[in-house]
Each structure stands twice: as structure tokens, then as C-alpha cells.
Amino acid sequence: MGKKVLVVDDEKLIVKGIRFNLEQDGMEVAVAYDGEEALNLAKQQEFDIILLDVMLPKMDGFEVCQQIREFSTVPIIMLTAKGEDMDKILGVEYGADDYITKPFNILEVKARMKAIFRRLDKKAEQEASKIIEVRNMRLDCDSRRVYISDKEINLTAKEFDVLELLLTNPNKVYSREKLLNLVWGSSYPGDVRTVDVHIRRLREKVEENPSDPKYVQTKWGVGYYFKG
């Protein structure tokens, strides 16, 4: 069965063109022309991916994306005008998975969608096996062991939790506050410096050069992410 896509844009000709091309590829396409309609559809139906314009009537794409993230992890590609703050679009503020600037070629849209689908398929396979491999790192989620080039690396429980969270969500930026809440819990009395300390120790163990990390990266002013 084809993928189910929600296309959101107030320019009806753009929506018509995208819809035609995606349906030619066997996808099922729903459309919305304003933010409120898009949010309601996302609540009522399950989609495999959402193409979401930033500039929309009634509710802009940023707000729609934020509200969708409160109940769904569906991949979202933002359609933006040049000059938007791309770090914010992809960062913790909005939580989109990718963006494409207008004007765009439909082939680029399809390529970006396929890349996300491939990544999700790979993630599903890895979660099923509970073993995740990225370059020369292997994470065994069941035994909670980490290997670099087949050599076991001894991590503390929290170091493993941080690495597992980042590794299973590659390229997704987490703020220090979000990491603290997800790994240590909302009732943890410590502050975000705890996260910084664990990231530093984690890098010392898994990175060949901790001062120039290849795995656990920093998005300055935003947070941390695992480079997929």
C-alpha cells in the first residue's frame, strides 16, 4: 500500500502539482489550505509524512508543527521561503525533520521524502533487532553494551541512556533541558550542567578525538545530537 501524505499550502496550484506527482507514484494524498485544517487532519488521521508550508492562514506552519509534535512523531518537511531560520525549523523549537526552500523542484521533494522513509525503515529494522550500528559503533540495547571497532566500551547507566536516546534519533537536536527531563526524569533535583558533564565523559569514551567529535555533536545555542 502506498504512503499516506498530507500536503499543506495555501497556494492551490502548488498543492495540485505536488498531489498529482505523488499520486502518480502510488501515494495517497490528503490536502489542507490553512493551519487549522492541517492540524485537525493530523489529529484525525495517521499520515506517513507531512509537507507543511510555513506561511499559512489562521495558524502558521511553525505553530502547526509544534502542536503536532505534542501527539505525533510523524515526519514533517517544512516548505519555506528563503531567509527563514533553518536551525530553528530543525531544532527543538519546532521539531521538523527537514526543510525545502521555495521555489523547489518536485524531484527534490520526492528525494527528501524517500530519504526520510529509508531512514525510518532502517530505524524500524534496528529497533526490531535491538542492535544499532553506525559506522564503527555498535549498540546492543538488550545487553546495554557499546562497542567501537568491536572493542567494548564501558559506560555508566546514564551515559548509555544518553547515547541510546541520541543514537536512536539521529540528527535530532535535543536541548539540555529536554535531555535532563528524558534521561533523569522531571523530578531530578540537578540542573543542566549534569547533562554537559555526561556528554563530556561520553565523548571521552566513544570519540577518537573528544575535542573534535564525530558522533555526539553540539548545535551551538540549541543542544546536542548524534550525527547519523
mmCIF file of C-alpha atoms in Angstrom:
data_model
loop_
_atom_site.group_PDB
_atom_site.id
_atom_site.type_symbol
_atom_site.label_atom_id
_atom_site.label_comp_id
_atom_site.label_asym_id
_atom_site.label_seq_id
_atom_site.Cartn_x
_atom_site.Cartn_y
_atom_site.Cartn_z
ATOM 1 C CA MET A 1 0.000 0.000 0.000
ATOM 2 C CA GLY A 2 1.292 3.467 -0.872
ATOM 3 C CA LYS A 3 2.418 6.010 1.679
ATOM 4 C CA LYS A 4 -0.171 8.411 3.037
ATOM 5 C CA VAL A 5 0.876 12.063 2.691
ATOM 6 C CA LEU A 6 -0.632 15.322 3.962
ATOM 7 C CA VAL A 7 0.227 18.352 1.787
ATOM 8 C CA VAL A 8 -0.374 21.749 3.401
ATOM 9 C CA ASP A 9 -0.075 25.006 1.439
ATOM 10 C CA ASP A 10 -2.419 27.917 0.765
ATOM 11 C CA GLU A 11 -1.255 28.128 -2.865
ATOM 12 C CA LYS A 12 -3.651 25.745 -4.577
ATOM 13 C CA LEU A 13 -1.587 25.390 -7.753
ATOM 14 C CA ILE A 14 1.400 24.188 -5.704
ATOM 15 C CA VAL A 15 -0.808 21.714 -3.847
ATOM 16 C CA LYS A 16 -2.316 20.485 -7.117
ATOM 17 C CA GLY A 17 1.135 19.913 -8.653
ATOM 18 C CA ILE A 18 2.526 18.076 -5.624
ATOM 19 C CA ARG A 19 -0.614 15.979 -5.268
ATOM 20 C CA PHE A 20 -0.585 14.940 -8.933
ATOM 21 C CA ASN A 21 3.081 13.894 -8.842
ATOM 22 C CA LEU A 22 2.803 11.956 -5.589
ATOM 23 C CA GLU A 23 -0.342 10.162 -6.699
ATOM 24 C CA GLN A 24 1.490 9.181 -9.895
ATOM 25 C CA ASP A 25 3.930 7.368 -7.591
ATOM 26 C CA GLY A 26 1.082 5.488 -5.930
ATOM 27 C CA MET A 27 0.820 7.611 -2.793
ATOM 28 C CA GLU A 28 -2.427 8.550 -1.089
ATOM 29 C CA VAL A 29 -2.581 12.337 -0.706
ATOM 30 C CA ALA A 30 -4.733 14.493 1.558
ATOM 31 C CA VAL A 31 -4.565 18.284 1.349
ATOM 32 C CA ALA A 32 -5.150 21.313 3.573
ATOM 33 C CA TYR A 33 -5.015 25.008 2.731
ATOM 34 C CA ASP A 34 -4.658 26.545 6.196
ATOM 35 C CA GLY A 35 -3.061 25.702 9.523
ATOM 36 C CA GLU A 36 -6.200 24.852 11.441
ATOM 37 C CA GLU A 37 -7.386 22.422 8.772
ATOM 38 C CA ALA A 38 -3.939 20.787 8.698
ATOM 39 C CA LEU A 39 -3.858 20.345 12.477
ATOM 40 C CA ASN A 40 -7.354 18.840 12.514
ATOM 41 C CA LEU A 41 -6.456 16.350 9.765
ATOM 42 C CA ALA A 42 -3.250 15.363 11.594
ATOM 43 C CA LYS A 43 -5.314 14.664 14.718
ATOM 44 C CA GLN A 44 -7.971 12.683 12.864
ATOM 45 C CA GLN A 45 -5.805 10.576 10.544
ATOM 46 C CA GLU A 46 -2.492 8.723 10.514
ATOM 47 C CA PHE A 47 -0.014 10.021 7.924
ATOM 48 C CA ASP A 48 3.383 8.669 6.885
ATOM 49 C CA ILE A 49 4.714 12.172 6.206
ATOM 50 C CA ILE A 50 3.532 15.803 6.156
ATOM 51 C CA LEU A 51 4.660 18.523 3.726
ATOM 52 C CA LEU A 52 3.950 21.734 5.616
ATOM 53 C CA ASP A 53 4.256 25.298 4.327
ATOM 54 C CA VAL A 54 5.433 27.913 6.830
ATOM 55 C CA MET A 55 3.247 30.826 5.711
ATOM 56 C CA LEU A 56 -0.370 29.719 6.212
ATOM 57 C CA PRO A 57 -3.677 31.402 7.033
ATOM 58 C CA LYS A 58 -5.249 31.033 10.514
ATOM 59 C CA MET A 59 -2.187 29.310 12.036
ATOM 60 C CA ASP A 60 1.358 29.357 10.654
ATOM 61 C CA GLY A 61 3.327 26.226 9.876
ATOM 62 C CA PHE A 62 5.640 26.626 12.877
ATOM 63 C CA GLU A 63 2.710 26.540 15.305
ATOM 64 C CA VAL A 64 1.128 23.617 13.449
ATOM 65 C CA CYS A 65 4.403 21.693 13.642
ATOM 66 C CA GLN A 66 4.780 22.394 17.362
ATOM 67 C CA GLN A 67 1.251 21.258 18.134
ATOM 68 C CA ILE A 68 1.578 18.097 16.030
ATOM 69 C CA ARG A 69 4.738 17.228 17.968
ATOM 70 C CA GLU A 70 2.662 17.143 21.148
ATOM 71 C CA PHE A 71 0.887 13.984 19.954
ATOM 72 C CA SER A 72 2.776 12.587 16.945
ATOM 73 C CA THR A 73 6.268 11.795 15.657
ATOM 74 C CA VAL A 74 5.141 11.803 12.008
ATOM 75 C CA PRO A 75 7.964 13.109 9.762
ATOM 76 C CA ILE A 76 7.422 16.746 8.780
ATOM 77 C CA ILE A 77 9.132 18.544 5.894
ATOM 78 C CA MET A 78 8.734 22.314 6.070
ATOM 79 C CA LEU A 79 8.270 24.278 2.860
ATOM 80 C CA THR A 80 9.899 27.659 3.468
ATOM 81 C CA ALA A 81 10.741 30.922 1.786
ATOM 82 C CA LYS A 82 14.430 31.774 1.688
ATOM 83 C CA GLY A 83 15.699 33.620 4.736
ATOM 84 C CA GLU A 84 13.904 31.603 7.393
ATOM 85 C CA ASP A 85 15.965 30.485 10.404
ATOM 86 C CA MET A 86 16.656 26.877 9.394
ATOM 87 C CA ASP A 87 18.271 25.971 12.722
ATOM 88 C CA LYS A 88 15.021 26.849 14.485
ATOM 89 C CA ILE A 89 12.972 24.884 11.977
ATOM 90 C CA LEU A 90 15.015 21.724 12.555
ATOM 91 C CA GLY A 91 15.812 22.361 16.221
ATOM 92 C CA VAL A 92 13.964 21.920 19.466
ATOM 93 C CA GLU A 93 11.716 24.923 18.865
ATOM 94 C CA TYR A 94 9.669 23.270 16.129
ATOM 95 C CA GLY A 95 10.870 19.697 15.654
ATOM 96 C CA ALA A 96 10.647 19.383 11.873
ATOM 97 C CA ASP A 97 12.638 16.626 10.166
ATOM 98 C CA ASP A 98 13.727 18.552 7.069
ATOM 99 C CA TYR A 99 13.004 21.671 5.057
ATOM 100 C CA ILE A 100 12.883 22.659 1.386
ATOM 101 C CA THR A 101 13.108 26.254 0.202
ATOM 102 C CA LYS A 102 10.762 27.649 -2.430
ATOM 103 C CA PRO A 103 10.759 27.544 -5.385
ATOM 104 C CA PHE A 104 11.522 23.836 -5.428
ATOM 105 C CA ASN A 105 11.657 21.010 -7.930
ATOM 106 C CA ILE A 106 9.213 18.150 -7.335
ATOM 107 C CA LEU A 107 12.095 15.706 -7.840
ATOM 108 C CA GLU A 108 13.842 17.246 -4.839
ATOM 109 C CA VAL A 109 10.683 16.881 -2.775
ATOM 110 C CA LYS A 110 10.435 13.197 -3.705
ATOM 111 C CA ALA A 111 14.129 12.627 -2.968
ATOM 112 C CA ARG A 112 13.823 14.175 0.504
ATOM 113 C CA MET A 113 10.742 12.106 1.250
ATOM 114 C CA LYS A 114 12.433 8.891 0.135
ATOM 115 C CA ALA A 115 15.464 9.661 2.303
ATOM 116 C CA ILE A 116 13.229 10.007 5.358
ATOM 117 C CA PHE A 117 11.334 6.805 4.527
ATOM 118 C CA ARG A 118 14.639 4.915 4.148
ATOM 119 C CA ARG A 119 15.849 6.243 7.495
ATOM 120 C CA LEU A 120 12.612 5.230 9.214
ATOM 121 C CA ASP A 121 12.695 1.758 7.642
ATOM 122 C CA LYS A 122 16.274 1.286 8.803
ATOM 123 C CA LYS A 123 15.375 2.513 12.282
ATOM 124 C CA ALA A 124 12.451 0.057 12.454
ATOM 125 C CA GLU A 125 14.730 -2.817 11.447
ATOM 126 C CA GLN A 126 17.290 -1.820 14.048
ATOM 127 C CA GLU A 127 14.697 -1.495 16.786
ATOM 128 C CA ALA A 128 13.375 -4.936 15.940
ATOM 129 C CA SER A 129 16.848 -6.428 16.281
ATOM 130 C CA LYS A 130 17.751 -4.219 19.277
ATOM 131 C CA ILE A 131 21.227 -3.825 17.786
ATOM 132 C CA ILE A 132 22.124 -0.473 16.257
ATOM 133 C CA GLU A 133 25.210 0.009 14.107
ATOM 134 C CA VAL A 134 26.512 3.374 12.916
ATOM 135 C CA ARG A 135 29.902 3.425 11.215
ATOM 136 C CA ASN A 136 32.240 1.592 13.643
ATOM 137 C CA MET A 137 29.904 1.881 16.654
ATOM 138 C CA ARG A 138 27.569 -0.937 17.702
ATOM 139 C CA LEU A 139 24.949 -0.550 20.413
ATOM 140 C CA ASP A 140 23.295 -3.659 21.892
ATOM 141 C CA CYS A 141 20.168 -2.307 23.558
ATOM 142 C CA ASP A 142 19.223 -5.586 25.254
ATOM 143 C CA SER A 143 22.565 -6.169 26.966
ATOM 144 C CA ARG A 144 23.256 -2.404 27.217
ATOM 145 C CA ARG A 145 26.726 -2.786 25.758
ATOM 146 C CA VAL A 146 28.590 -0.490 23.390
ATOM 147 C CA TYR A 147 31.379 -1.468 21.015
ATOM 148 C CA ILE A 148 33.730 0.710 18.997
ATOM 149 C CA SER A 149 35.517 -1.251 16.252
ATOM 150 C CA ASP A 150 34.465 -4.442 18.113
ATOM 151 C CA LYS A 151 36.091 -3.243 21.345
ATOM 152 C CA GLU A 152 33.686 -2.948 24.273
ATOM 153 C CA ILE A 153 33.429 0.492 25.859
ATOM 154 C CA ASN A 154 32.389 0.654 29.498
ATOM 155 C CA LEU A 155 29.683 3.254 30.034
ATOM 156 C CA THR A 156 27.750 4.189 33.150
ATOM 157 C CA ALA A 157 23.983 3.653 33.113
ATOM 158 C CA LYS A 158 23.228 7.311 32.404
ATOM 159 C CA GLU A 159 25.950 7.588 29.761
ATOM 160 C CA PHE A 160 24.370 4.631 27.989
ATOM 161 C CA ASP A 161 20.890 6.159 28.313
ATOM 162 C CA VAL A 162 22.064 9.438 26.779
ATOM 163 C CA LEU A 163 23.872 7.655 23.937
ATOM 164 C CA GLU A 164 20.926 5.340 23.223
ATOM 165 C CA LEU A 165 18.485 8.265 23.067
ATOM 166 C CA LEU A 166 20.673 10.302 20.717
ATOM 167 C CA LEU A 167 21.671 7.319 18.575
ATOM 168 C CA THR A 168 18.105 6.115 18.047
ATOM 169 C CA ASN A 169 17.102 9.610 16.926
ATOM 170 C CA PRO A 170 19.982 10.587 14.613
ATOM 171 C CA ASN A 171 20.364 14.261 13.672
ATOM 172 C CA LYS A 172 17.574 15.295 16.041
ATOM 173 C CA VAL A 173 18.738 18.124 18.297
ATOM 174 C CA TYR A 174 17.861 17.844 21.999
ATOM 175 C CA SER A 175 18.155 20.790 24.339
ATOM 176 C CA ARG A 176 19.985 20.206 27.613
ATOM 177 C CA GLU A 177 16.667 20.680 29.435
ATOM 178 C CA LYS A 178 14.977 18.062 27.249
ATOM 179 C CA LEU A 179 17.786 15.549 27.777
ATOM 180 C CA LEU A 180 17.699 16.129 31.527
ATOM 181 C CA ASN A 181 13.964 15.508 31.579
ATOM 182 C CA LEU A 182 14.033 12.414 29.322
ATOM 183 C CA VAL A 183 17.072 10.681 30.867
ATOM 184 C CA TRP A 184 16.982 11.774 34.512
ATOM 185 C CA GLY A 185 13.266 12.486 34.875
ATOM 186 C CA SER A 186 11.297 15.627 35.636
ATOM 187 C CA SER A 187 11.750 15.183 39.406
ATOM 188 C CA TYR A 188 15.565 15.095 39.214
ATOM 189 C CA PRO A 189 16.908 17.857 41.522
ATOM 190 C CA GLY A 190 20.067 18.579 39.484
ATOM 191 C CA ASP A 191 20.467 21.149 36.725
ATOM 192 C CA VAL A 192 21.509 21.062 33.065
ATOM 193 C CA ARG A 193 25.190 21.022 33.957
ATOM 194 C CA THR A 194 24.643 17.334 34.712
ATOM 195 C CA VAL A 195 23.966 16.827 31.002
ATOM 196 C CA ASP A 196 27.117 18.696 29.981
ATOM 197 C CA VAL A 197 29.244 16.580 32.329
ATOM 198 C CA HIS A 198 27.825 13.312 30.980
ATOM 199 C CA ILE A 199 28.228 14.427 27.368
ATOM 200 C CA ARG A 200 31.862 15.299 28.056
ATOM 201 C CA ARG A 201 32.545 11.921 29.710
ATOM 202 C CA LEU A 202 30.679 10.090 26.957
ATOM 203 C CA ARG A 203 32.799 11.783 24.307
ATOM 204 C CA GLU A 204 35.972 10.868 26.174
ATOM 205 C CA LYS A 205 34.956 7.215 25.914
ATOM 206 C CA VAL A 206 33.478 6.901 22.411
ATOM 207 C CA GLU A 207 35.220 9.613 20.398
ATOM 208 C CA GLU A 208 38.648 9.173 18.896
ATOM 209 C CA ASN A 209 39.207 12.905 19.417
ATOM 210 C CA PRO A 210 36.768 14.296 22.043
ATOM 211 C CA SER A 211 37.619 17.891 21.092
ATOM 212 C CA ASP A 212 36.536 17.145 17.518
ATOM 213 C CA PRO A 213 33.664 14.672 17.979
ATOM 214 C CA LYS A 214 32.354 12.626 15.072
ATOM 215 C CA TYR A 215 29.367 11.095 16.843
ATOM 216 C CA VAL A 216 27.947 13.280 19.618
ATOM 217 C CA GLN A 217 27.750 16.768 18.144
ATOM 218 C CA THR A 218 26.853 20.177 19.580
ATOM 219 C CA LYS A 219 24.381 22.527 17.928
ATOM 220 C CA TRP A 220 25.634 25.729 19.487
ATOM 221 C CA GLY A 221 22.975 27.595 21.425
ATOM 222 C CA VAL A 222 20.487 24.754 20.950
ATOM 223 C CA GLY A 223 21.677 21.396 22.318
ATOM 224 C CA TYR A 224 23.201 18.048 21.384
ATOM 225 C CA TYR A 225 22.589 15.476 18.629
ATOM 226 C CA PHE A 226 24.045 12.281 17.203
ATOM 227 C CA LYS A 227 25.429 12.716 13.708
ATOM 228 C CA GLY A 228 23.871 9.972 11.612
#
